[in-house]
Amino acid sequence: MTKINDFNGTRLRCIRCGYETSLLKERDFQCECGGLYDVVHELEPNSFEHLTGVFDERAMMSYRASNDPKITSGVWRFKELIMPGLDDSEIVTLGEGNYPIVPFGKNLKEWIGGDLDGWLVLEGVGPTNSFKDNGGTVLISVAKKTGVKLIGAPSTGDTSAMVAAYASIAGMVCCVVLPDGQITPVQITQPLVHGSKVILLPANFDICKDNFFAIAKTGLIDFASSKNPTRIEGHQSTVFRIAQHFGWALPDAIVFPVGNGSNGSSIGKAQRTLQAIGYKGRISRLVGAQSHAACPLAKSFLTFEYASEYPTIKEWEEQYNPMEVGETAATAARIGDPVSYLKILREIIFSDGCMDFANEEDLMEAVAICGKDGRFICPQSGTALAVLKKRVEKGTIAPGSRVCVICTADGIKFCDAAVKSLLPTVVKAKDASVETLEALMKKLLT
């Protein structure tokens, strides 16, 4: 096999057949065999101690004034593991990746049960209020290096905001395609504010995706979906941040919502990246969460669990089938045929993990519980928390386990769902008198 060396040893490798090709020349990002590509770097096998020392020093400097993206960005802090061949001057960044990692609040801890050492990874605290920023900075940086002029994505909302924002500062034209009537007003507004053209299709996301990719094959437009593996490289920083937070150790489990699959794909890949540079500690079991309305991966995995079996990747792939999606408040993960499903299968099985689904009542209850702890999370994150509770009750998450839950977006982007469930609790006064107001306030204490 000819070695690809046009980007400091970084290249693409098919996850199915092993074929390698150029990162800078490939634009379809899917092998002829049907497999998706991984980005592969030349990593030093025994560099863990050295690199983690470098990363810690950068983290300590992150609160100082700097124009160095390796200091200001919580993604590019880990540049040597994410895109080592890219020159610092070519990085397109909005200061992403500096989100808080916080312990479960009192109400959430009680609701989940299991006396867990639980942590929320609040990735909605960022430039466009979702975890997509962490992948977007890498994707757009590489796209700019390759000379891309027009870029965009089919989206359920979060990807469109990300690609619009990063394309705007990279000087690219952006066009996003969204399913009409199936996303929130905020998610339409964000790409518009950043100067993107928004096209609404009278179809669900899966049709938007198929049509967009058909046009992308002609070379007219580049895409920013998770099919583009450069985005996965940036998303790996989630695991690097978690490991760094715990003194370069990983938790017992990482729970995350699954839509198109970029989240789980990157979490698993990051764990293997750490092992490749010499990390010797435990790896986290991955727990993927979907809503009952859009759960093709969870449904196929549970077929084996119900039979008290654990599948191989091949067995799970044979069982997997796309599904027609139903209605759910978790609109950003309302996807019946995830682009990166093959990568999700690989990472779940590699980590000895699992998949499960949550019903609407439970995922929205999780959102409300977090609200009582001062955290406004999105419905997708509510799905992850509801699945964690379910898994604790099933006994597959042991009492006392350290668990990180990836909260993928800020709840403010999904106000409609929260308003619908909570508006009935609003009290309307019969008049504007002090006496009426005082009487209503006193009732709060009874």
Short mmCIF file of C-alpha atoms in Angstrom, two decimals, residues 108 111 120-124 131 255-258 263 289 330 333 362-364 366-367 370 376-388 405-411 414:
data_model
loop_
_atom_site.label_atom_id
_atom_site.label_comp_id
_atom_site.label_asym_id
_atom_site.label_seq_id
_atom_site.Cartn_x
_atom_site.Cartn_y
_atom_site.Cartn_z
CA LEU A 108 -30.35 15.17 39.91
CA TRP A 111 -33.37 11.33 40.87
CA LEU A 120 -22.27 17.00 33.72
CA VAL A 121 -20.07 18.01 30.78
CA LEU A 122 -21.83 21.23 29.73
CA GLU A 123 -20.80 21.50 26.10
CA GLY A 124 -23.63 23.93 25.38
CA PHE A 131 -20.90 20.55 21.21
CA VAL A 255 -23.22 8.62 28.72
CA PHE A 256 -24.14 10.63 25.63
CA PRO A 257 -27.11 11.28 23.32
CA VAL A 258 -26.91 9.82 19.81
CA ASN A 263 -20.51 12.33 19.59
CA ALA A 289 -28.88 7.23 24.46
CA ALA A 330 -35.21 15.95 21.32
CA ALA A 333 -31.40 13.82 17.55
CA ASP A 362 -38.61 10.70 31.35
CA LEU A 363 -36.34 12.83 29.17
CA MET A 364 -38.38 15.96 29.86
CA ALA A 366 -34.66 15.01 33.47
CA VAL A 367 -34.63 18.51 31.96
CA CYS A 370 -31.66 19.74 36.18
CA PHE A 376 -30.97 24.42 31.77
CA ILE A 377 -30.06 21.46 29.58
CA CYS A 378 -31.41 20.49 26.17
CA PRO A 379 -33.86 17.60 25.58
CA GLN A 380 -31.08 15.52 23.97
CA SER A 381 -29.13 15.77 27.23
CA GLY A 382 -32.32 14.84 29.05
CA THR A 383 -32.36 11.67 26.96
CA ALA A 384 -28.85 10.78 28.19
CA LEU A 385 -29.80 11.38 31.82
CA ALA A 386 -33.02 9.36 31.52
CA VAL A 387 -31.08 6.47 30.01
CA LEU A 388 -28.51 6.69 32.81
CA VAL A 405 -22.93 12.73 31.05
CA ILE A 406 -22.36 14.75 27.88
CA CYS A 407 -24.82 17.65 27.73
CA THR A 408 -24.64 18.51 24.06
CA ALA A 409 -26.44 21.86 23.89
CA ASP A 410 -27.79 24.70 25.99
CA GLY A 411 -31.47 24.40 26.85
CA PHE A 414 -34.98 24.39 22.88
#
